[in-house]
Amino acid sequence: MPESGQTPPQTTSTRYLRRDSLQDLLERLFPGQTDFGIQIKEDQWSFTAPRIVETAELDSAQDD
């Protein structure tokens, strides 16, 4: 089981999503937390968060 009650790393496509937009979204969803371990690997963002971030939430952070 992951430490600190966090979910396993999640991934999302980098298409239409910048790192700063993803960071801003995660900070809005999880106030007081800033370290999400955001990394890019093979055109996918990888991050950890206290719960699964839903597709609709990620879509709201996409850059047109």
mmCIF file with all atom_site columns, C-alpha atoms in Angstrom:
data_model
loop_
_atom_site.group_PDB
_atom_site.id
_atom_site.type_symbol
_atom_site.label_atom_id
_atom_site.label_alt_id
_atom_site.label_comp_id
_atom_site.label_asym_id
_atom_site.label_entity_id
_atom_site.label_seq_id
_atom_site.pdbx_PDB_ins_code
_atom_site.Cartn_x
_atom_site.Cartn_y
_atom_site.Cartn_z
_atom_site.occupancy
_atom_site.B_iso_or_equiv
_atom_site.pdbx_formal_charge
_atom_site.auth_seq_id
_atom_site.auth_comp_id
_atom_site.auth_asym_id
_atom_site.auth_atom_id
_atom_site.pdbx_PDB_model_num
ATOM 1  C CA . MET A 1 1  ? 0.000   0.000  0.000   1.00 0.00 ? 1  MET A CA 1
ATOM 2  C CA . PRO A 1 2  ? 1.346   3.474  -0.850  1.00 0.00 ? 2  PRO A CA 1
ATOM 3  C CA . GLU A 1 3  ? 2.717   5.604  1.973   1.00 0.00 ? 3  GLU A CA 1
ATOM 4  C CA . SER A 1 4  ? 0.799   8.589  3.351   1.00 0.00 ? 4  SER A CA 1
ATOM 5  C CA . GLY A 1 5  ? -2.506  7.164  2.142   1.00 0.00 ? 5  GLY A CA 1
ATOM 6  C CA . GLN A 1 6  ? -1.838  8.267  -1.416  1.00 0.00 ? 6  GLN A CA 1
ATOM 7  C CA . THR A 1 7  ? -3.056  6.428  -4.457  1.00 0.00 ? 7  THR A CA 1
ATOM 8  C CA . PRO A 1 8  ? -0.562  4.837  -6.826  1.00 0.00 ? 8  PRO A CA 1
ATOM 9  C CA . PRO A 1 9  ? 0.830   7.176  -9.500  1.00 0.00 ? 9  PRO A CA 1
ATOM 10 C CA . GLN A 1 10 ? -1.786  8.256  -12.017 1.00 0.00 ? 10 GLN A CA 1
ATOM 11 C CA . THR A 1 11 ? -1.162  9.080  -15.662 1.00 0.00 ? 11 THR A CA 1
ATOM 12 C CA . THR A 1 12 ? -2.798  11.321 -18.206 1.00 0.00 ? 12 THR A CA 1
ATOM 13 C CA . SER A 1 13 ? -1.984  12.321 -21.756 1.00 0.00 ? 13 SER A CA 1
ATOM 14 C CA . THR A 1 14 ? 0.176   15.404 -22.257 1.00 0.00 ? 14 THR A CA 1
ATOM 15 C CA . ARG A 1 15 ? -1.976  16.433 -25.220 1.00 0.00 ? 15 ARG A CA 1
ATOM 16 C CA . TYR A 1 16 ? -3.596  19.814 -24.491 1.00 0.00 ? 16 TYR A CA 1
ATOM 17 C CA . LEU A 1 17 ? -2.295  19.829 -20.906 1.00 0.00 ? 17 LEU A CA 1
ATOM 18 C CA . ARG A 1 18 ? 0.670   21.828 -19.648 1.00 0.00 ? 18 ARG A CA 1
ATOM 19 C CA . ARG A 1 19 ? 2.541   21.011 -16.471 1.00 0.00 ? 19 ARG A CA 1
ATOM 20 C CA . ASP A 1 20 ? 1.574   24.304 -14.816 1.00 0.00 ? 20 ASP A CA 1
ATOM 21 C CA . SER A 1 21 ? -2.106  23.694 -15.606 1.00 0.00 ? 21 SER A CA 1
ATOM 22 C CA . LEU A 1 22 ? -1.909  20.221 -14.056 1.00 0.00 ? 22 LEU A CA 1
ATOM 23 C CA . GLN A 1 23 ? -0.123  21.623 -10.980 1.00 0.00 ? 23 GLN A CA 1
ATOM 24 C CA . ASP A 1 24 ? -2.749  24.362 -10.593 1.00 0.00 ? 24 ASP A CA 1
ATOM 25 C CA . LEU A 1 25 ? -5.592  21.838 -10.858 1.00 0.00 ? 25 LEU A CA 1
ATOM 26 C CA . LEU A 1 26 ? -4.034  19.528 -8.270  1.00 0.00 ? 26 LEU A CA 1
ATOM 27 C CA . GLU A 1 27 ? -3.443  22.420 -5.872  1.00 0.00 ? 27 GLU A CA 1
ATOM 28 C CA . ARG A 1 28 ? -7.109  23.472 -6.219  1.00 0.00 ? 28 ARG A CA 1
ATOM 29 C CA . LEU A 1 29 ? -8.310  19.907 -5.614  1.00 0.00 ? 29 LEU A CA 1
ATOM 30 C CA . PHE A 1 30 ? -5.942  19.311 -2.676  1.00 0.00 ? 30 PHE A CA 1
ATOM 31 C CA . PRO A 1 31 ? -5.452  22.620 -0.794  1.00 0.00 ? 31 PRO A CA 1
ATOM 32 C CA . GLY A 1 32 ? -2.252  22.865 1.212   1.00 0.00 ? 32 GLY A CA 1
ATOM 33 C CA . GLN A 1 33 ? -0.471  20.244 -0.869  1.00 0.00 ? 33 GLN A CA 1
ATOM 34 C CA . THR A 1 34 ? 2.078   21.212 -3.516  1.00 0.00 ? 34 THR A CA 1
ATOM 35 C CA . ASP A 1 35 ? 4.259   18.137 -4.118  1.00 0.00 ? 35 ASP A CA 1
ATOM 36 C CA . PHE A 1 36 ? 2.541   15.782 -6.535  1.00 0.00 ? 36 PHE A CA 1
ATOM 37 C CA . GLY A 1 37 ? 5.694   14.289 -8.054  1.00 0.00 ? 37 GLY A CA 1
ATOM 38 C CA . ILE A 1 38 ? 4.658   15.401 -11.541 1.00 0.00 ? 38 ILE A CA 1
ATOM 39 C CA . GLN A 1 39 ? 6.822   13.802 -14.221 1.00 0.00 ? 39 GLN A CA 1
ATOM 40 C CA . ILE A 1 40 ? 6.585   13.286 -17.957 1.00 0.00 ? 40 ILE A CA 1
ATOM 41 C CA . LYS A 1 41 ? 7.368   9.923  -19.493 1.00 0.00 ? 41 LYS A CA 1
ATOM 42 C CA . GLU A 1 42 ? 6.502   8.701  -22.977 1.00 0.00 ? 42 GLU A CA 1
ATOM 43 C CA . ASP A 1 43 ? 4.005   11.541 -23.617 1.00 0.00 ? 43 ASP A CA 1
ATOM 44 C CA . GLN A 1 44 ? 2.153   10.881 -20.356 1.00 0.00 ? 44 GLN A CA 1
ATOM 45 C CA . TRP A 1 45 ? 2.032   13.003 -17.222 1.00 0.00 ? 45 TRP A CA 1
ATOM 46 C CA . SER A 1 46 ? 2.519   10.940 -14.076 1.00 0.00 ? 46 SER A CA 1
ATOM 47 C CA . PHE A 1 47 ? 1.578   12.244 -10.629 1.00 0.00 ? 47 PHE A CA 1
ATOM 48 C CA . THR A 1 48 ? 0.447   11.159 -7.179  1.00 0.00 ? 48 THR A CA 1
ATOM 49 C CA . ALA A 1 49 ? -2.516  12.574 -5.270  1.00 0.00 ? 49 ALA A CA 1
ATOM 50 C CA . PRO A 1 50 ? -4.551  11.676 -2.178  1.00 0.00 ? 50 PRO A CA 1
ATOM 51 C CA . ARG A 1 51 ? -7.317  10.228 -4.365  1.00 0.00 ? 51 ARG A CA 1
ATOM 52 C CA . ILE A 1 52 ? -7.947  9.326  -7.984  1.00 0.00 ? 52 ILE A CA 1
ATOM 53 C CA . VAL A 1 53 ? -8.396  12.476 -10.074 1.00 0.00 ? 53 VAL A CA 1
ATOM 54 C CA . GLU A 1 54 ? -11.379 11.969 -12.364 1.00 0.00 ? 54 GLU A CA 1
ATOM 55 C CA . THR A 1 55 ? -11.160 12.419 -16.144 1.00 0.00 ? 55 THR A CA 1
ATOM 56 C CA . ALA A 1 56 ? -13.659 15.289 -16.024 1.00 0.00 ? 56 ALA A CA 1
ATOM 57 C CA . GLU A 1 57 ? -11.455 17.096 -13.508 1.00 0.00 ? 57 GLU A CA 1
ATOM 58 C CA . LEU A 1 58 ? -8.402  16.629 -15.718 1.00 0.00 ? 58 LEU A CA 1
ATOM 59 C CA . ASP A 1 59 ? -10.384 17.772 -18.753 1.00 0.00 ? 59 ASP A CA 1
ATOM 60 C CA . SER A 1 60 ? -11.193 21.015 -16.952 1.00 0.00 ? 60 SER A CA 1
ATOM 61 C CA . ALA A 1 61 ? -7.464  21.810 -16.806 1.00 0.00 ? 61 ALA A CA 1
ATOM 62 C CA . GLN A 1 62 ? -6.778  21.204 -20.491 1.00 0.00 ? 62 GLN A CA 1
ATOM 63 C CA . ASP A 1 63 ? -5.382  24.024 -22.565 1.00 0.00 ? 63 ASP A CA 1
ATOM 64 C CA . ASP A 1 64 ? -7.250  24.610 -25.805 1.00 0.00 ? 64 ASP A CA 1
#
